[in-house]
GROMACS .gro file of C-alpha atoms in nm:
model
  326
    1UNK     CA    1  10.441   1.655   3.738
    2UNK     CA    2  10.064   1.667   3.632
    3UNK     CA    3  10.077   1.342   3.485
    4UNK     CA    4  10.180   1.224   3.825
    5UNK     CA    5   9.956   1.387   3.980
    6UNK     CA    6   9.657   1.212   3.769
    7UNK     CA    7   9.827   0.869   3.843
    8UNK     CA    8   9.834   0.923   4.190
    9UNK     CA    9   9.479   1.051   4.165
   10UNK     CA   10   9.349   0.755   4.078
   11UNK     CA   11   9.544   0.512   4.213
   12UNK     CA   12   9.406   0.671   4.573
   13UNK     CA   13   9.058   0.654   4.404
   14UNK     CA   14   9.083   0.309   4.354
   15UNK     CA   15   9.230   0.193   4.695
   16UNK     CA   16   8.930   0.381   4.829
   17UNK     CA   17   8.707   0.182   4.628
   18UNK     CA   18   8.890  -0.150   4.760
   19UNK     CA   19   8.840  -0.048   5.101
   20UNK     CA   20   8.564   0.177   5.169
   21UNK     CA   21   8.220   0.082   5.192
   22UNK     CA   22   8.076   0.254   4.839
   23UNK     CA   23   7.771   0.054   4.632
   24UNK     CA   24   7.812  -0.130   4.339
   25UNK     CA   25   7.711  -0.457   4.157
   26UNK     CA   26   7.862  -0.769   4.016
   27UNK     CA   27   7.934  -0.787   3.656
   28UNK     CA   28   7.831  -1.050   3.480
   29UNK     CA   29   7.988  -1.389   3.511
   30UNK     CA   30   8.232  -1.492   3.193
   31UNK     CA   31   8.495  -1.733   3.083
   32UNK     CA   32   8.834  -1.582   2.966
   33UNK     CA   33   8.800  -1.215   3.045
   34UNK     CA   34   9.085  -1.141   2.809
   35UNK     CA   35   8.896  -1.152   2.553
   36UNK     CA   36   8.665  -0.899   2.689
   37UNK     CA   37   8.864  -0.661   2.893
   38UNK     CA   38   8.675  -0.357   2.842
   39UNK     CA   39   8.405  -0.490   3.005
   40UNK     CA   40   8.605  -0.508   3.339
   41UNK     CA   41   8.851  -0.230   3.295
   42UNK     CA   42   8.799   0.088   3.097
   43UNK     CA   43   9.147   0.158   3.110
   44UNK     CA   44   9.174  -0.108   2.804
   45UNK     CA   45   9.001   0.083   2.589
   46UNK     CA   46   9.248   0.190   2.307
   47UNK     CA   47   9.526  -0.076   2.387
   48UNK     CA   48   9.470  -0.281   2.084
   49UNK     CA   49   9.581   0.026   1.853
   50UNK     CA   50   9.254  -0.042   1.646
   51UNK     CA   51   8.934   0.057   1.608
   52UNK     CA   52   8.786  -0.271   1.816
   53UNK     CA   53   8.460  -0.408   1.802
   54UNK     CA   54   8.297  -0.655   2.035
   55UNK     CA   55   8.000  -0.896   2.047
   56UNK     CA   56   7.912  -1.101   2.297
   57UNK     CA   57   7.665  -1.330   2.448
   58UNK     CA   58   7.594  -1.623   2.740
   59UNK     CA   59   7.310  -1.862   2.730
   60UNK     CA   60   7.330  -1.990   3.126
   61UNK     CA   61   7.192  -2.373   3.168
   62UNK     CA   62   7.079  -2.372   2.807
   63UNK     CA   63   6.732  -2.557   2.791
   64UNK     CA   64   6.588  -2.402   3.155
   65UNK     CA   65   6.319  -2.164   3.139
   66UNK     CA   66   6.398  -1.806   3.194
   67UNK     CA   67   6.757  -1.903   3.267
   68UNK     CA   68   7.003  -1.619   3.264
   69UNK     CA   69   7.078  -1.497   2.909
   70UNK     CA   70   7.365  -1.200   2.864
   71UNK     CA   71   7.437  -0.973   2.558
   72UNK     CA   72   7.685  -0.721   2.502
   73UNK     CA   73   7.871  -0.469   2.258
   74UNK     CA   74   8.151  -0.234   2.279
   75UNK     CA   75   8.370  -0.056   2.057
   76UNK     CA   76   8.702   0.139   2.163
   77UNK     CA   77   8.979   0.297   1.982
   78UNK     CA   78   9.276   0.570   1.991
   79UNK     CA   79   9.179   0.912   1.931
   80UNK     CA   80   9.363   1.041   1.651
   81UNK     CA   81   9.740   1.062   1.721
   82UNK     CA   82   9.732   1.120   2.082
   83UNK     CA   83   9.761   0.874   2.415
   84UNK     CA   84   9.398   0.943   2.480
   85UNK     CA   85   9.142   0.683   2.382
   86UNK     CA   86   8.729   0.622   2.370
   87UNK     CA   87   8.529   0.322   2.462
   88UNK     CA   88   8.193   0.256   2.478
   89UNK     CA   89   7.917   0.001   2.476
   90UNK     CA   90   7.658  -0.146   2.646
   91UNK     CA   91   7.461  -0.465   2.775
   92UNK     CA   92   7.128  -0.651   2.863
   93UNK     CA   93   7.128  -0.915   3.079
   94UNK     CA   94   6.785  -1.114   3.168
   95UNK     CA   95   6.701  -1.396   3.447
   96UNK     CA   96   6.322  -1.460   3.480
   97UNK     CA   97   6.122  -1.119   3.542
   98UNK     CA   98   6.445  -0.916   3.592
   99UNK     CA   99   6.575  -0.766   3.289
  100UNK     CA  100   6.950  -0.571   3.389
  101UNK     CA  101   7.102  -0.294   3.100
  102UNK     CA  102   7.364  -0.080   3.145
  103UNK     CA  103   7.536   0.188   2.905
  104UNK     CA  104   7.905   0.306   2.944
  105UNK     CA  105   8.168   0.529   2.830
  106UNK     CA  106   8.517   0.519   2.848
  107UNK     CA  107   8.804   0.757   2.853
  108UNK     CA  108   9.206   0.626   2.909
  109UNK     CA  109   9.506   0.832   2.847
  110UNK     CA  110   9.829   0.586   2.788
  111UNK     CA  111  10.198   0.675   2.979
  112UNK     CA  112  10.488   0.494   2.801
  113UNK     CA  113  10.656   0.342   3.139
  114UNK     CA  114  10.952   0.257   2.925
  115UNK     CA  115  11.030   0.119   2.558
  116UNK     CA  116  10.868  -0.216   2.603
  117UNK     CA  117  10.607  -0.079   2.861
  118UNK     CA  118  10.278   0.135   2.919
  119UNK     CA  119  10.049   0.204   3.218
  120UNK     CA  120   9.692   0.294   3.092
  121UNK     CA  121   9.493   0.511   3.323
  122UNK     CA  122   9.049   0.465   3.259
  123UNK     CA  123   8.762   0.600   3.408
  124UNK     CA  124   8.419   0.522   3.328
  125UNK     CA  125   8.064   0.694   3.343
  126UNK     CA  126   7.782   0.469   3.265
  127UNK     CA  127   7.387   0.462   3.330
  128UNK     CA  128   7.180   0.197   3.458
  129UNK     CA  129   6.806   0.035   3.327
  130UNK     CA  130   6.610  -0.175   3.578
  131UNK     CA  131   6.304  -0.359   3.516
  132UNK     CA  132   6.138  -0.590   3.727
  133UNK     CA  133   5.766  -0.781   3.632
  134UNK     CA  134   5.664  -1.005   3.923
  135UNK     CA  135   5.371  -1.066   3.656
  136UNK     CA  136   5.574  -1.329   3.498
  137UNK     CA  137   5.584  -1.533   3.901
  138UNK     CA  138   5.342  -1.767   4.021
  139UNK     CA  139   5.345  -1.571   4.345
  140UNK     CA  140   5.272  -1.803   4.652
  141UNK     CA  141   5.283  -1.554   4.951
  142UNK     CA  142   5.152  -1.247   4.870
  143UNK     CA  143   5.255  -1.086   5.241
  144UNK     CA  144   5.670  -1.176   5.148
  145UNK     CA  145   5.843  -0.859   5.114
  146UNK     CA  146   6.072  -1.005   4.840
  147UNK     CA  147   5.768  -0.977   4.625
  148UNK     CA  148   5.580  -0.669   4.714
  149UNK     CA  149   5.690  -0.433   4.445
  150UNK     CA  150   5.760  -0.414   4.099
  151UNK     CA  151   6.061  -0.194   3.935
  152UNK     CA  152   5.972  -0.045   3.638
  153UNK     CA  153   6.228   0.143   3.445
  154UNK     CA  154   6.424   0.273   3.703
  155UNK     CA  155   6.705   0.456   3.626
  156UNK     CA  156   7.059   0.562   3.781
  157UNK     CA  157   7.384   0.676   3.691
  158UNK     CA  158   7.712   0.485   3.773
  159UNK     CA  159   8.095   0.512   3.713
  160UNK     CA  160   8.421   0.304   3.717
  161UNK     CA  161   8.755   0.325   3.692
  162UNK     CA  162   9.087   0.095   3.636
  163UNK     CA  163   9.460   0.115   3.564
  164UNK     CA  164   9.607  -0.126   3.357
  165UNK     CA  165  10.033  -0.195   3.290
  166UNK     CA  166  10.164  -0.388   2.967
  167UNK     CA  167  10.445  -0.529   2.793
  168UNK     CA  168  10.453  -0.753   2.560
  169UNK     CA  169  10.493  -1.056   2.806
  170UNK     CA  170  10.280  -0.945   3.095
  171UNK     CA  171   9.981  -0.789   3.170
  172UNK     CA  172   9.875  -0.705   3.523
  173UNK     CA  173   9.516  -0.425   3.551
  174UNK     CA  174   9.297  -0.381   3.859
  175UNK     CA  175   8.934  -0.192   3.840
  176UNK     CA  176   8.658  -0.121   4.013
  177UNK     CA  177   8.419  -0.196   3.693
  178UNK     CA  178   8.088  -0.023   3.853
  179UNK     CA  179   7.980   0.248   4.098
  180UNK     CA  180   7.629   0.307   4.140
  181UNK     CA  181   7.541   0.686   4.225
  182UNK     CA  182   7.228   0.629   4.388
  183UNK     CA  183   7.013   0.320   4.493
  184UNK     CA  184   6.718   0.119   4.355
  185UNK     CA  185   6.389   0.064   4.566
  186UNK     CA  186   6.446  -0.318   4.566
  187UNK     CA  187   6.119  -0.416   4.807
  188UNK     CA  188   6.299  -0.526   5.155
  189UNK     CA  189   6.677  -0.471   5.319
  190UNK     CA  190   6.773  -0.817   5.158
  191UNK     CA  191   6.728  -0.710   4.782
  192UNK     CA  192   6.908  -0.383   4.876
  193UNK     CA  193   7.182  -0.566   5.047
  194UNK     CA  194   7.264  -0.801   4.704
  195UNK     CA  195   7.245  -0.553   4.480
  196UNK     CA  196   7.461  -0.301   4.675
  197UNK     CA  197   7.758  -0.573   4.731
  198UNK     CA  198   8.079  -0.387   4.584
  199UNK     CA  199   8.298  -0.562   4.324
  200UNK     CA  200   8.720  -0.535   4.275
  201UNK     CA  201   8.850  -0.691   3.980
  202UNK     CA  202   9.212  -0.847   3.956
  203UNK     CA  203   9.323  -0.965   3.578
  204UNK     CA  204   9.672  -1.073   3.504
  205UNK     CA  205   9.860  -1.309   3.320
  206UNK     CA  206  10.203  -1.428   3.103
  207UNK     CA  207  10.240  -1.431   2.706
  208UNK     CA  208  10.523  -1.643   2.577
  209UNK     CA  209  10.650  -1.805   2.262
  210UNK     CA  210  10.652  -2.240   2.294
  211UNK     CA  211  10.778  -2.233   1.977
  212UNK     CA  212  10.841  -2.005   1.660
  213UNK     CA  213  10.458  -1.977   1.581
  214UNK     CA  214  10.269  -2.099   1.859
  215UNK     CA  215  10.263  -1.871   2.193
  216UNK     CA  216  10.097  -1.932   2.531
  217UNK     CA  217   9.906  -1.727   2.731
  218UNK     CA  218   9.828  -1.784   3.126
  219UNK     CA  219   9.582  -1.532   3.301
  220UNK     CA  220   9.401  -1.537   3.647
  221UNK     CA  221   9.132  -1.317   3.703
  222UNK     CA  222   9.008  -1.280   4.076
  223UNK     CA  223   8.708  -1.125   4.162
  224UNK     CA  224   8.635  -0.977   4.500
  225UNK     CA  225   8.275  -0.931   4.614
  226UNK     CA  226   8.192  -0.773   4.918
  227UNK     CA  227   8.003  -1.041   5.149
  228UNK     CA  228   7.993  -1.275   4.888
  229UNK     CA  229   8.161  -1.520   4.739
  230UNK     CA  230   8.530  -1.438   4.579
  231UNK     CA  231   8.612  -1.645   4.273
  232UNK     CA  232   8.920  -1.725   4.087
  233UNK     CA  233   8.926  -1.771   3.687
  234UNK     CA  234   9.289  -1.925   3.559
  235UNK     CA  235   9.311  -1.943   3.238
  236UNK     CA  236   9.509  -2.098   2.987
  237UNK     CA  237   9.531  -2.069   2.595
  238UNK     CA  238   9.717  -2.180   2.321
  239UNK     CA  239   9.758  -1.930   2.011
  240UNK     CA  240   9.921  -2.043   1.652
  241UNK     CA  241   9.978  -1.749   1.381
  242UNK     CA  242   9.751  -1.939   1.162
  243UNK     CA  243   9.463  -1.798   1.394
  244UNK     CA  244   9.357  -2.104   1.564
  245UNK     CA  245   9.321  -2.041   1.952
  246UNK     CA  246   9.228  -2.316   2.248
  247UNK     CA  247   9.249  -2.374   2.597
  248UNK     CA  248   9.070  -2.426   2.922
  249UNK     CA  249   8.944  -2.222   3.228
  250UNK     CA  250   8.886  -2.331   3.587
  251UNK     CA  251   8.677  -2.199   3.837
  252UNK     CA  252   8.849  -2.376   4.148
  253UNK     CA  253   8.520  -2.610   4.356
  254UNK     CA  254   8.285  -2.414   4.095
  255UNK     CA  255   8.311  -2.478   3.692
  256UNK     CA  256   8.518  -2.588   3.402
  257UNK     CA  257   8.526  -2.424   3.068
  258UNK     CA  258   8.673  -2.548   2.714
  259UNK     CA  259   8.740  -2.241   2.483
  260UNK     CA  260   8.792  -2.243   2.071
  261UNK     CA  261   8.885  -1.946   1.897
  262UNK     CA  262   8.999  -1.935   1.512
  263UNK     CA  263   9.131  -1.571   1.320
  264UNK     CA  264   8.876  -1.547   0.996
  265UNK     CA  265   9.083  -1.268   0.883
  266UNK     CA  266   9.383  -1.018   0.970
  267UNK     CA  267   9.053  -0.871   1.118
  268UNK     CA  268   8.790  -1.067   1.228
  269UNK     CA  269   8.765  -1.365   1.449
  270UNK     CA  270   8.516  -1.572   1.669
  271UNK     CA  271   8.569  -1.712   2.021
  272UNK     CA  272   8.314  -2.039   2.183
  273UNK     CA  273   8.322  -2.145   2.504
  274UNK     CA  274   8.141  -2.418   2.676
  275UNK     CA  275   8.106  -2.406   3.037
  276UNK     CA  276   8.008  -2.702   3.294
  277UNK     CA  277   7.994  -2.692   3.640
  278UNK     CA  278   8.160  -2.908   3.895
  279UNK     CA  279   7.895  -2.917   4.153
  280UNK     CA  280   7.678  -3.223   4.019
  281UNK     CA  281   7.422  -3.210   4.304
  282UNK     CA  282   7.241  -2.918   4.153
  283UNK     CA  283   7.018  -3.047   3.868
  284UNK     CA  284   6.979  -2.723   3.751
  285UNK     CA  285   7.329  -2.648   3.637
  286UNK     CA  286   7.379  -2.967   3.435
  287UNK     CA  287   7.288  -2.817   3.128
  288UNK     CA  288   7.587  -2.628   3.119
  289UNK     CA  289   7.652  -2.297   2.943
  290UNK     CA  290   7.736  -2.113   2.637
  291UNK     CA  291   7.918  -1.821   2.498
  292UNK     CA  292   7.973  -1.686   2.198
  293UNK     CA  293   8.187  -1.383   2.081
  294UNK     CA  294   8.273  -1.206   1.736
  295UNK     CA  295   8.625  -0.976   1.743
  296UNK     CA  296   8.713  -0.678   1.485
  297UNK     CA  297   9.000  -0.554   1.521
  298UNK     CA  298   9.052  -0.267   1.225
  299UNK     CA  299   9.400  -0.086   1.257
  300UNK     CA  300   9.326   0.051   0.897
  301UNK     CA  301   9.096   0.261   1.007
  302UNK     CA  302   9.280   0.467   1.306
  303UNK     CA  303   9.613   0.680   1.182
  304UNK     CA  304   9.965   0.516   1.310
  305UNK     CA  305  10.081   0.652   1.605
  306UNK     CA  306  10.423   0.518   1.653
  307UNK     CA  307  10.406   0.657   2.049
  308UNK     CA  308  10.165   0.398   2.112
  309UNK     CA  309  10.401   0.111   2.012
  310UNK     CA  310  10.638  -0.150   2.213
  311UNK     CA  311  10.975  -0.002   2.088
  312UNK     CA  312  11.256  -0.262   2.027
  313UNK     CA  313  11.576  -0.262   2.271
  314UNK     CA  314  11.858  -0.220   1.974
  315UNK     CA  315  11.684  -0.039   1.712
  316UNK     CA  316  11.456   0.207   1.672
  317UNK     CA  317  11.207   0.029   1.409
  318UNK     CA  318  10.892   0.010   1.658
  319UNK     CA  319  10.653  -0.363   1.623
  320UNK     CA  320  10.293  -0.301   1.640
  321UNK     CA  321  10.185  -0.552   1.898
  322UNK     CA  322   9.903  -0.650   2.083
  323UNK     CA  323   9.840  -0.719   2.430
  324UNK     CA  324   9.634  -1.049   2.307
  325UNK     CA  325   9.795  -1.069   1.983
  326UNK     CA  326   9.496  -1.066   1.806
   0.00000   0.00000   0.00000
């Protein structure tokens, strides 16, 4: 009954989030979220059965001056022989004079739903770096209320939360990545209003075998905005046990992205992506983008845990397997 009542908790906490008016901000834009869960769900954390390791980056409209540039790390993993896991990690993101960082960490318990089957329950508390030097504008209008402040180092705390279901064929999560607890003092009612703009995150997608080595995954990630903008990643990938991983994503009226991904190791692997848009009227975004992302994925280093695994329907010999089969 307690472990009902938790899942009950939050799936009431999140429906609030979808539908109340609380403060948040957008994540950063990136292709093939599956790859990077955590980042938009803490309930992931853990759900690799590893000790996982993360690096990231995005170079927007390579070749443009102070054009968007994104790094990130995070690390998650079981804790000991229990359902409970950690994740944590952090990023800096930077567009002209704003530079963006934000630390999190993660906690999700696991609940076997049945013997091919799991429903991971996260929650997130985080804090939250801005700096903004309007030194680094040619300011025209000195009387515009965009520009009549500087942020330096402000500070807040934030949370998030998700819940995330899994089999070996499907994967379905929704979160609310990021809650602000308190506001910045952006210069005028405009700034506040962006950067205050809530964000609900959608992820899910199919995994199924082609042929006797090769498998196929299809994802859609939709990502809900309040007064903005909603967009709509679909994704698809082909995976062969020798490692080698492709595929394409597309942003319906808004981009098109090739992805590359090749297994070094049992343990380490390396994902590229190259991003163009599909609005050619904007010179700006010709350049495309780039991103760039290097996977651990250690099981040696956690103890086995056979509650964790997908059980098979005859037999009682459990299959360590991974929700990306990485």
């Amino acid at each position: 009954m307690k472990g009902c009542g938790c899942i009950a908790l939050l799936i009431l906490t999140l429906c609030q989030g979808i539908f109340l008016n609380s403060l948040g901000q957008q994540s950063t834009l990136m292709n093939y979220a599956v790859i990077h869960p955590l980042i938009l769900n803490p309930a992931l954390a853990g759900t690799r059965n590893s000790v996982a390791i993360d690096l990231y980056t995005r170079q927007q409209w390579l070749g443009i001056e102070d054009a968007p540039s994104f790094y990130s790390a995070a690390m998650d993993f079981p804790i000991n022989e229990s359902m409970a896991s950690l994740g944590f990690g952090g990023w800096s993101e930077q567009t002209g004079p704003l530079m963006y960082n934000r630390l999190f960490i993660d906690y999700a318990y696991l609940v076997r739903v049945s013997r091919r089957a799991f429903l991971s329950l996260g929650i997130r508390a985080g804090a939250d770096h801005f700096n903004l030097n309007l030194n680094q504008l040619q300011i025209i209008d000195y009387n515009d209320p965009e520009f009549s402040g500087a942020i330096q180092n402000e500070f807040r705390p934030s949370w998030g939360t998700g819940i995330w279901f899994y089999t070996p064929t499907v994967f379905l999560g929704v979160s609310l990545p990021h809650r602000p607890l308190s506001n910045i003092s952006w210069a005028s009612e405009a700034a506040r209003g962006f950067e205050s703009a809530h964000e609900t995150d959608l992820l899910g997608g199919l995994h199924f075998n082609v042929a006797k080595k090769t498998k196929i995954t299809i994802s859609a990630l939709h990502r809900f905005v309040q007064n903005d903008i909603a967009t709509t990643d679909l994704g698809f990938l082909v995976q062969h046990s020798q490692g080698l991983k492709y595929g394409l994503i597309y942003r319906p009226n808004i981009a098109v992205a090739a992805l590359f991904g090749l297994n070094i190791t049992d343990e380490i692997g390396f994902f590229y992506s190259y991003e163009t848009s599909l609005d050619r009227s904007q010179p700006i975004v010709k350049n495309g983008s780039h991103e760039l992302s290097i996977l651990f994925n250690f099981t040696g280093w956690i103890k086995y845990n056979r509650d964790r695994l997908f059980k098979r329907k005859k037999v009682e010999k459990e299959e360590l397997n991974s929700i990306r089969y990485f």
